[in-house]
Coordinates of N, CA and C in Angstrom, one line a residue:
M9 N 0.8 -1.2 0.0 CA 0.0 0.0 0.0 C 0.9 1.2 0.0
I10 N 0.5 2.2 -0.8 CA 1.2 3.5 -0.8 C 0.9 4.3 0.5
R11 N 2.0 4.6 1.2 CA 1.9 5.3 2.5 C 2.2 6.8 2.4
S12 N 3.1 7.2 1.4 CA 3.4 8.6 1.3 C 3.9 9.0 -0.1
F13 N 3.8 10.2 -0.4 CA 4.3 10.8 -1.7 C 5.3 11.9 -1.4
R14 N 6.2 12.1 -2.3 CA 7.1 13.2 -2.3 C 6.5 14.3 -3.3
H15 N 5.9 13.8 -4.4 CA 5.4 14.7 -5.4 C 3.9 14.9 -5.2
K16 N 3.6 16.2 -4.9 CA 2.2 16.5 -4.5 C 1.2 16.4 -5.7
G17 N 1.7 16.7 -6.9 CA 0.8 16.6 -8.1 C 0.5 15.1 -8.3
L18 N 1.5 14.2 -8.1 CA 1.2 12.8 -8.3 C 0.3 12.3 -7.2
E19 N 0.4 12.8 -6.0 CA -0.5 12.4 -4.9 C -1.9 12.8 -5.2
A20 N -2.1 14.1 -5.7 CA -3.4 14.5 -6.1 C -4.0 13.7 -7.2
F21 N -3.2 13.4 -8.2 CA -3.7 12.5 -9.3 C -4.1 11.2 -8.8
F22 N -3.4 10.6 -7.9 CA -3.7 9.3 -7.3 C -5.0 9.3 -6.5
K23 N -5.2 10.4 -5.8 CA -6.4 10.5 -4.9 C -7.6 11.0 -5.6
T24 N -7.5 11.9 -6.6 CA -8.6 12.5 -7.3 C -8.7 12.3 -8.8
G25 N -7.6 11.9 -9.4 CA -7.6 11.7 -10.9 C -7.4 12.9 -11.7
K26 N -7.2 14.1 -11.0 CA -6.9 15.3 -11.7 C -5.5 15.4 -12.2
H27 N -5.4 15.9 -13.4 CA -4.1 15.9 -14.1 C -3.2 17.0 -13.7
K28 N -3.6 18.0 -12.9 CA -2.8 19.1 -12.6 C -1.6 18.6 -11.8
G29 N -0.4 19.0 -12.2 CA 0.8 18.6 -11.6 C 1.5 17.5 -12.2
I30 N 0.9 16.8 -13.2 CA 1.6 15.8 -14.0 C 1.4 16.1 -15.4
Q31 N 2.2 15.4 -16.3 CA 2.0 15.6 -17.7 C 0.8 14.7 -18.1
A32 N -0.2 15.3 -18.8 CA -1.4 14.6 -19.2 C -1.1 13.4 -20.0
I33 N -0.1 13.5 -20.8 CA 0.3 12.3 -21.7 C 0.7 11.1 -20.9
H34 N 1.1 11.3 -19.6 CA 1.5 10.2 -18.8 C 0.4 9.6 -17.9
A35 N -0.8 10.2 -18.0 CA -1.8 9.9 -17.0 C -2.2 8.4 -17.0
E36 N -2.4 7.8 -18.2 CA -2.8 6.4 -18.3 C -1.7 5.5 -17.7
R37 N -0.5 5.7 -18.0 CA 0.6 4.9 -17.5 C 0.8 5.1 -16.0
L38 N 0.7 6.4 -15.5 CA 0.8 6.6 -14.1 C -0.3 5.9 -13.3
R39 N -1.5 5.9 -13.9 CA -2.6 5.3 -13.2 C -2.3 3.8 -13.1
E40 N -1.8 3.2 -14.1 CA -1.4 1.7 -14.1 C -0.3 1.5 -13.1
L41 N 0.7 2.3 -13.1 CA 1.8 2.1 -12.1 C 1.4 2.3 -10.7
L42 N 0.7 3.4 -10.4 CA 0.2 3.6 -9.1 C -0.7 2.6 -8.5
T43 N -1.6 2.1 -9.4 CA -2.5 1.0 -9.0 C -1.7 -0.2 -8.6
A44 N -0.7 -0.6 -9.4 CA 0.2 -1.7 -9.1 C 1.0 -1.5 -7.8
L45 N 1.5 -0.3 -7.6 CA 2.3 0.0 -6.4 C 1.4 -0.1 -5.2
N46 N 0.1 0.3 -5.3 CA -0.8 0.4 -4.1 C -1.1 -1.1 -3.6
V47 N -1.0 -2.1 -4.5 CA -1.3 -3.4 -4.1 C -0.1 -4.3 -3.9
A48 N 1.1 -3.8 -4.4 CA 2.3 -4.6 -4.3 C 2.8 -4.7 -2.8
V49 N 3.4 -5.9 -2.6 CA 3.9 -6.1 -1.2 C 5.4 -6.3 -1.3
G50 N 6.0 -6.2 -2.5 CA 7.4 -6.3 -2.7 C 7.8 -6.1 -4.2
P51 N 9.0 -5.9 -4.5 CA 9.5 -5.7 -5.9 C 9.0 -6.8 -6.8
Q52 N 8.9 -8.0 -6.3 CA 8.5 -9.1 -7.2 C 7.2 -8.9 -7.9
D53 N 6.3 -8.1 -7.2 CA 5.0 -7.8 -7.8 C 5.0 -6.8 -8.9
L54 N 6.2 -6.2 -9.2 CA 6.4 -5.1 -10.2 C 7.3 -5.6 -11.3
A55 N 7.5 -6.8 -11.5 CA 8.5 -7.4 -12.4 C 8.0 -7.5 -13.8
R56 N 7.2 -6.5 -14.3 CA 6.7 -6.5 -15.6 C 7.8 -5.9 -16.6
P57 N 8.2 -6.6 -17.6 CA 9.3 -6.1 -18.4 C 9.2 -4.7 -18.9
S58 N 8.0 -4.3 -19.4 CA 7.8 -2.9 -19.9 C 7.9 -1.8 -18.9
W59 N 7.9 -2.2 -17.6 CA 8.0 -1.2 -16.5 C 9.5 -0.9 -16.2
R60 N 10.3 -1.8 -16.6 CA 11.8 -1.7 -16.4 C 12.1 -1.3 -14.9
L61 N 11.7 -2.1 -14.0 CA 12.0 -1.9 -12.6 C 13.5 -2.0 -12.4
H62 N 14.0 -1.0 -11.7 CA 15.5 -1.1 -11.4 C 15.7 -0.4 -10.1
T63 N 16.8 -0.9 -9.4 CA 17.2 -0.4 -8.1 C 18.2 0.8 -8.4
L64 N 18.0 1.8 -7.6 CA 18.9 3.0 -7.7 C 20.1 3.0 -6.8
S65 N 21.1 3.8 -7.1 CA 22.3 3.9 -6.2 C 22.6 5.3 -5.9
G66 N 23.7 5.5 -5.3 CA 24.1 6.9 -4.9 C 23.2 7.5 -3.9
K67 N 22.8 8.7 -4.1 CA 22.0 9.4 -3.0 C 20.6 8.8 -3.0
L68 N 20.2 8.0 -4.0 CA 18.9 7.3 -3.9 C 19.0 5.8 -3.6
Q69 N 20.1 5.4 -3.0 CA 20.3 4.0 -2.6 C 19.1 3.6 -1.7
G70 N 18.6 2.4 -2.0 CA 17.4 1.9 -1.3 C 16.1 2.2 -2.0
F71 N 16.2 3.0 -3.0 CA 15.0 3.4 -3.8 C 15.0 2.5 -5.1
Q72 N 13.8 2.4 -5.7 CA 13.6 1.7 -6.9 C 12.8 2.6 -7.9
A73 N 12.9 2.3 -9.1 CA 12.2 3.2 -10.1 C 11.5 2.3 -11.2
L74 N 10.4 2.9 -11.7 CA 9.7 2.3 -12.8 C 9.6 3.3 -13.9
T75 N 9.7 2.9 -15.1 CA 9.7 3.8 -16.3 C 8.3 4.2 -16.6
V76 N 8.1 5.5 -16.8 CA 6.8 6.0 -17.2 C 6.9 6.2 -18.7
Q77 N 7.8 7.0 -19.2 CA 8.0 7.2 -20.6 C 9.3 8.0 -20.8
A78 N 10.1 7.6 -21.8 CA 11.4 8.3 -22.1 C 12.2 8.5 -20.8
N79 N 12.5 9.7 -20.3 CA 13.3 9.9 -19.1 C 12.5 10.0 -17.8
W80 N 11.2 9.9 -17.9 CA 10.3 10.0 -16.8 C 10.2 8.7 -16.0
R81 N 10.3 8.8 -14.7 CA 10.3 7.7 -13.8 C 9.4 7.9 -12.6
V82 N 8.8 6.8 -12.0 CA 8.2 6.9 -10.7 C 9.2 6.2 -9.8
V83 N 9.7 7.0 -8.8 CA 10.7 6.5 -7.8 C 10.0 6.3 -6.5
F84 N 10.4 5.3 -5.8 CA 9.8 4.9 -4.5 C 10.7 3.9 -3.7
R85 N 10.3 3.6 -2.5 CA 11.0 2.6 -1.8 C 10.0 1.8 -1.0
F86 N 10.3 0.5 -0.8 CA 9.5 -0.3 0.1 C 10.0 -0.2 1.5
T87 N 9.1 -0.2 2.4 CA 9.4 -0.3 3.9 C 8.5 -1.4 4.3
G88 N 9.0 -2.6 4.5 CA 8.2 -3.7 4.8 C 7.4 -4.1 3.5
T89 N 6.1 -4.1 3.7 CA 5.3 -4.4 2.5 C 4.6 -3.1 2.0
D90 N 5.0 -2.0 2.5 CA 4.4 -0.7 2.1 C 5.3 0.1 1.2
V91 N 4.8 0.9 0.4 CA 5.5 1.8 -0.5 C 5.5 3.2 0.1
E92 N 6.6 3.9 0.1 CA 6.6 5.3 0.6 C 7.5 6.2 -0.3
L93 N 7.3 7.5 -0.1 CA 8.1 8.5 -0.7 C 8.0 8.4 -2.2
V94 N 6.8 8.2 -2.8 CA 6.6 8.0 -4.2 C 6.8 9.4 -4.9
D95 N 7.7 9.4 -5.9 CA 8.0 10.6 -6.6 C 7.9 10.4 -8.1
Y96 N 7.8 11.5 -8.8 CA 7.6 11.5 -10.3 C 8.7 12.4 -10.8
V97 N 9.7 11.9 -11.5 CA 10.9 12.7 -11.8 C 11.3 12.5 -13.3
D98 N 11.9 13.5 -13.8 CA 12.6 13.5 -15.1 C 14.1 13.3 -14.8
Y99 N 14.6 12.1 -15.1 CA 16.0 11.8 -14.8 C 17.0 12.7 -15.4
H100 N 16.8 13.2 -16.6 CA 17.8 14.0 -17.3 C 17.5 15.4 -17.5

């Protein structure tokens, strides 16, 4: 279950469906990813090849990312079976 967000626009989209704060072109993919994150209990639940789940390093060590489109990612970490600090970022 998603416990917290870093990105306020993504949080509002998750709770209300409003596109303000996210790129509208990403809405369908974000809805799919957030729905999966909300029911996931571990990274194994997100192992769909097109999502390109990968573990991050450096200052984001302990976090994982899923591909939205091009350089855009949903970044998060698991704490037990919960997901927290969900963010929506452009990597480059």
